[in-house]
């Protein structure tokens, strides 16, 4: 055994110049082909569903952080954008717009921000929004 001591420290143990924000936007870029295919397969309704989910997720994150939590607004970090994209990708393209907005509110308000925001949520916020919609509106969520 050598005389070198073992250093115990908190993670991450490997460092780089990659930030969470850069990683989030890399994920957005990686999702572009799936988005284009969804428009090709499902038509304009997929574009509408994705746009509504993204806009409402970002709006809810802004409103909740600014007016309810009174914390710094972090909508530019890309996590609300990804939540909106992933939520839309998990919903029927013909789902009514108001249901997409309710799913976005649950995803951001309940699943993400109530646990402390990026990195602290115990479940994927987009999937929490999807499950909420599936339980609340099973007929609309299973007919497509």
Short mmCIF file of C-alpha atoms in Angstrom, two decimals:
data_model
loop_
_atom_site.label_atom_id
_atom_site.label_comp_id
_atom_site.label_asym_id
_atom_site.label_seq_id
_atom_site.Cartn_x
_atom_site.Cartn_y
_atom_site.Cartn_z
CA UNK A 1 0.00 0.00 0.00
CA UNK A 2 1.31 3.43 -0.86
CA UNK A 3 1.57 6.45 1.39
CA UNK A 4 -0.71 8.55 -0.82
CA UNK A 5 -3.92 9.64 0.81
CA UNK A 6 -7.31 9.17 -0.76
CA UNK A 7 -9.23 12.36 -1.36
CA UNK A 8 -12.98 12.13 -0.84
CA UNK A 9 -15.05 14.87 -2.47
CA UNK A 10 -18.52 15.51 -3.82
CA UNK A 11 -19.31 14.85 -7.46
CA UNK A 12 -18.77 15.70 -10.23
CA UNK A 13 -15.29 14.26 -10.29
CA UNK A 14 -14.64 15.02 -13.94
CA UNK A 15 -14.88 18.66 -14.96
CA UNK A 16 -15.27 20.31 -18.34
CA UNK A 17 -16.39 23.60 -19.81
CA UNK A 18 -19.81 22.10 -20.69
CA UNK A 19 -22.56 23.83 -18.78
CA UNK A 20 -26.10 22.63 -18.15
CA UNK A 21 -27.33 25.30 -20.54
CA UNK A 22 -25.05 24.05 -23.35
CA UNK A 23 -26.21 20.48 -22.74
CA UNK A 24 -29.86 21.52 -22.82
CA UNK A 25 -29.49 23.19 -26.19
CA UNK A 26 -27.56 20.18 -27.51
CA UNK A 27 -30.59 18.08 -26.58
CA UNK A 28 -32.88 20.53 -28.40
CA UNK A 29 -30.70 20.21 -31.52
CA UNK A 30 -30.79 16.42 -31.21
CA UNK A 31 -34.62 16.49 -31.07
CA UNK A 32 -35.00 18.49 -34.32
CA UNK A 33 -35.09 15.42 -36.62
CA UNK A 34 -37.82 13.82 -34.50
CA UNK A 35 -39.76 17.09 -34.61
CA UNK A 36 -39.52 17.29 -38.40
CA UNK A 37 -40.65 13.68 -38.77
CA UNK A 38 -43.60 14.33 -36.44
CA UNK A 39 -44.71 17.20 -38.68
CA UNK A 40 -44.34 14.97 -41.74
CA UNK A 41 -46.34 12.11 -40.15
CA UNK A 42 -48.96 14.01 -38.12
CA UNK A 43 -49.14 17.27 -40.07
CA UNK A 44 -49.74 20.78 -38.82
CA UNK A 45 -51.36 19.52 -35.61
CA UNK A 46 -47.96 18.25 -34.41
CA UNK A 47 -46.48 21.69 -35.04
CA UNK A 48 -49.33 23.33 -33.14
CA UNK A 49 -49.11 20.90 -30.20
CA UNK A 50 -45.34 21.35 -29.92
CA UNK A 51 -45.54 25.13 -30.18
CA UNK A 52 -48.27 25.33 -27.54
CA UNK A 53 -46.41 22.99 -25.17
CA UNK A 54 -43.14 24.91 -25.50
CA UNK A 55 -44.76 28.33 -25.12
CA UNK A 56 -46.89 27.32 -22.15
CA UNK A 57 -44.03 25.55 -20.34
CA UNK A 58 -41.80 28.60 -20.73
CA UNK A 59 -44.60 30.97 -19.74
CA UNK A 60 -45.49 28.97 -16.63
CA UNK A 61 -41.85 28.75 -15.58
CA UNK A 62 -41.49 32.51 -15.97
CA UNK A 63 -44.72 33.34 -14.12
CA UNK A 64 -44.17 30.90 -11.27
CA UNK A 65 -40.56 31.91 -10.68
CA UNK A 66 -41.20 35.65 -10.98
CA UNK A 67 -44.50 36.00 -9.12
CA UNK A 68 -45.00 32.96 -6.89
CA UNK A 69 -41.52 31.88 -5.88
CA UNK A 70 -39.96 35.33 -6.36
CA UNK A 71 -36.68 33.79 -7.46
CA UNK A 72 -34.41 34.37 -10.44
CA UNK A 73 -36.12 33.51 -13.73
CA UNK A 74 -34.29 30.69 -15.50
CA UNK A 75 -36.26 30.21 -18.72
CA UNK A 76 -33.12 30.76 -20.80
CA UNK A 77 -31.41 27.64 -19.42
CA UNK A 78 -33.31 25.46 -21.90
CA UNK A 79 -34.94 23.11 -19.42
CA UNK A 80 -38.47 24.49 -19.87
CA UNK A 81 -37.96 24.35 -23.63
CA UNK A 82 -37.02 20.68 -23.44
CA UNK A 83 -39.91 19.96 -21.09
CA UNK A 84 -42.30 21.47 -23.64
CA UNK A 85 -40.80 19.49 -26.51
CA UNK A 86 -40.83 16.21 -24.60
CA UNK A 87 -44.37 16.80 -23.35
CA UNK A 88 -45.60 17.47 -26.89
CA UNK A 89 -43.80 14.37 -28.17
CA UNK A 90 -45.69 12.31 -25.58
CA UNK A 91 -49.16 13.60 -26.43
CA UNK A 92 -51.56 12.86 -29.25
CA UNK A 93 -51.10 15.53 -31.91
CA UNK A 94 -54.84 16.23 -31.95
CA UNK A 95 -55.16 16.82 -28.21
CA UNK A 96 -57.10 20.03 -27.47
CA UNK A 97 -54.87 23.03 -26.84
CA UNK A 98 -56.28 23.67 -23.37
CA UNK A 99 -55.29 20.14 -22.28
CA UNK A 100 -51.74 20.71 -23.50
CA UNK A 101 -51.63 23.90 -21.43
CA UNK A 102 -52.90 22.06 -18.33
CA UNK A 103 -50.24 19.37 -18.86
CA UNK A 104 -47.59 22.09 -19.13
CA UNK A 105 -48.73 23.66 -15.87
CA UNK A 106 -48.52 20.32 -14.08
CA UNK A 107 -45.13 19.54 -15.64
CA UNK A 108 -43.55 22.87 -14.71
CA UNK A 109 -45.48 23.90 -11.61
CA UNK A 110 -45.88 20.56 -9.89
CA UNK A 111 -43.15 18.26 -11.18
CA UNK A 112 -40.31 20.73 -11.71
CA UNK A 113 -40.50 23.90 -9.66
CA UNK A 114 -42.18 22.49 -6.55
CA UNK A 115 -39.13 20.25 -6.07
CA UNK A 116 -36.63 23.07 -6.53
CA UNK A 117 -36.17 23.34 -10.28
CA UNK A 118 -33.53 21.98 -12.61
CA UNK A 119 -31.65 19.05 -11.11
CA UNK A 120 -33.91 18.62 -8.10
CA UNK A 121 -37.04 17.08 -9.59
CA UNK A 122 -37.52 13.43 -8.70
CA UNK A 123 -39.45 12.58 -11.88
CA UNK A 124 -39.19 13.79 -15.44
CA UNK A 125 -41.53 16.81 -15.54
CA UNK A 126 -42.77 16.12 -19.08
CA UNK A 127 -43.75 12.59 -18.14
CA UNK A 128 -45.50 13.79 -14.99
CA UNK A 129 -47.54 16.12 -17.18
CA UNK A 130 -48.32 13.23 -19.52
CA UNK A 131 -49.38 10.91 -16.71
CA UNK A 132 -51.58 13.63 -15.22
CA UNK A 133 -53.30 14.10 -18.57
CA UNK A 134 -53.65 10.34 -19.07
CA UNK A 135 -55.31 9.92 -15.67
CA UNK A 136 -57.48 13.02 -16.07
CA UNK A 137 -58.50 12.57 -19.72
CA UNK A 138 -58.04 8.89 -20.65
CA UNK A 139 -60.32 8.98 -23.68
CA UNK A 140 -58.63 11.96 -25.35
CA UNK A 141 -55.16 10.65 -24.49
CA UNK A 142 -55.76 7.22 -26.04
CA UNK A 143 -57.60 8.21 -29.22
CA UNK A 144 -55.29 9.19 -32.07
#
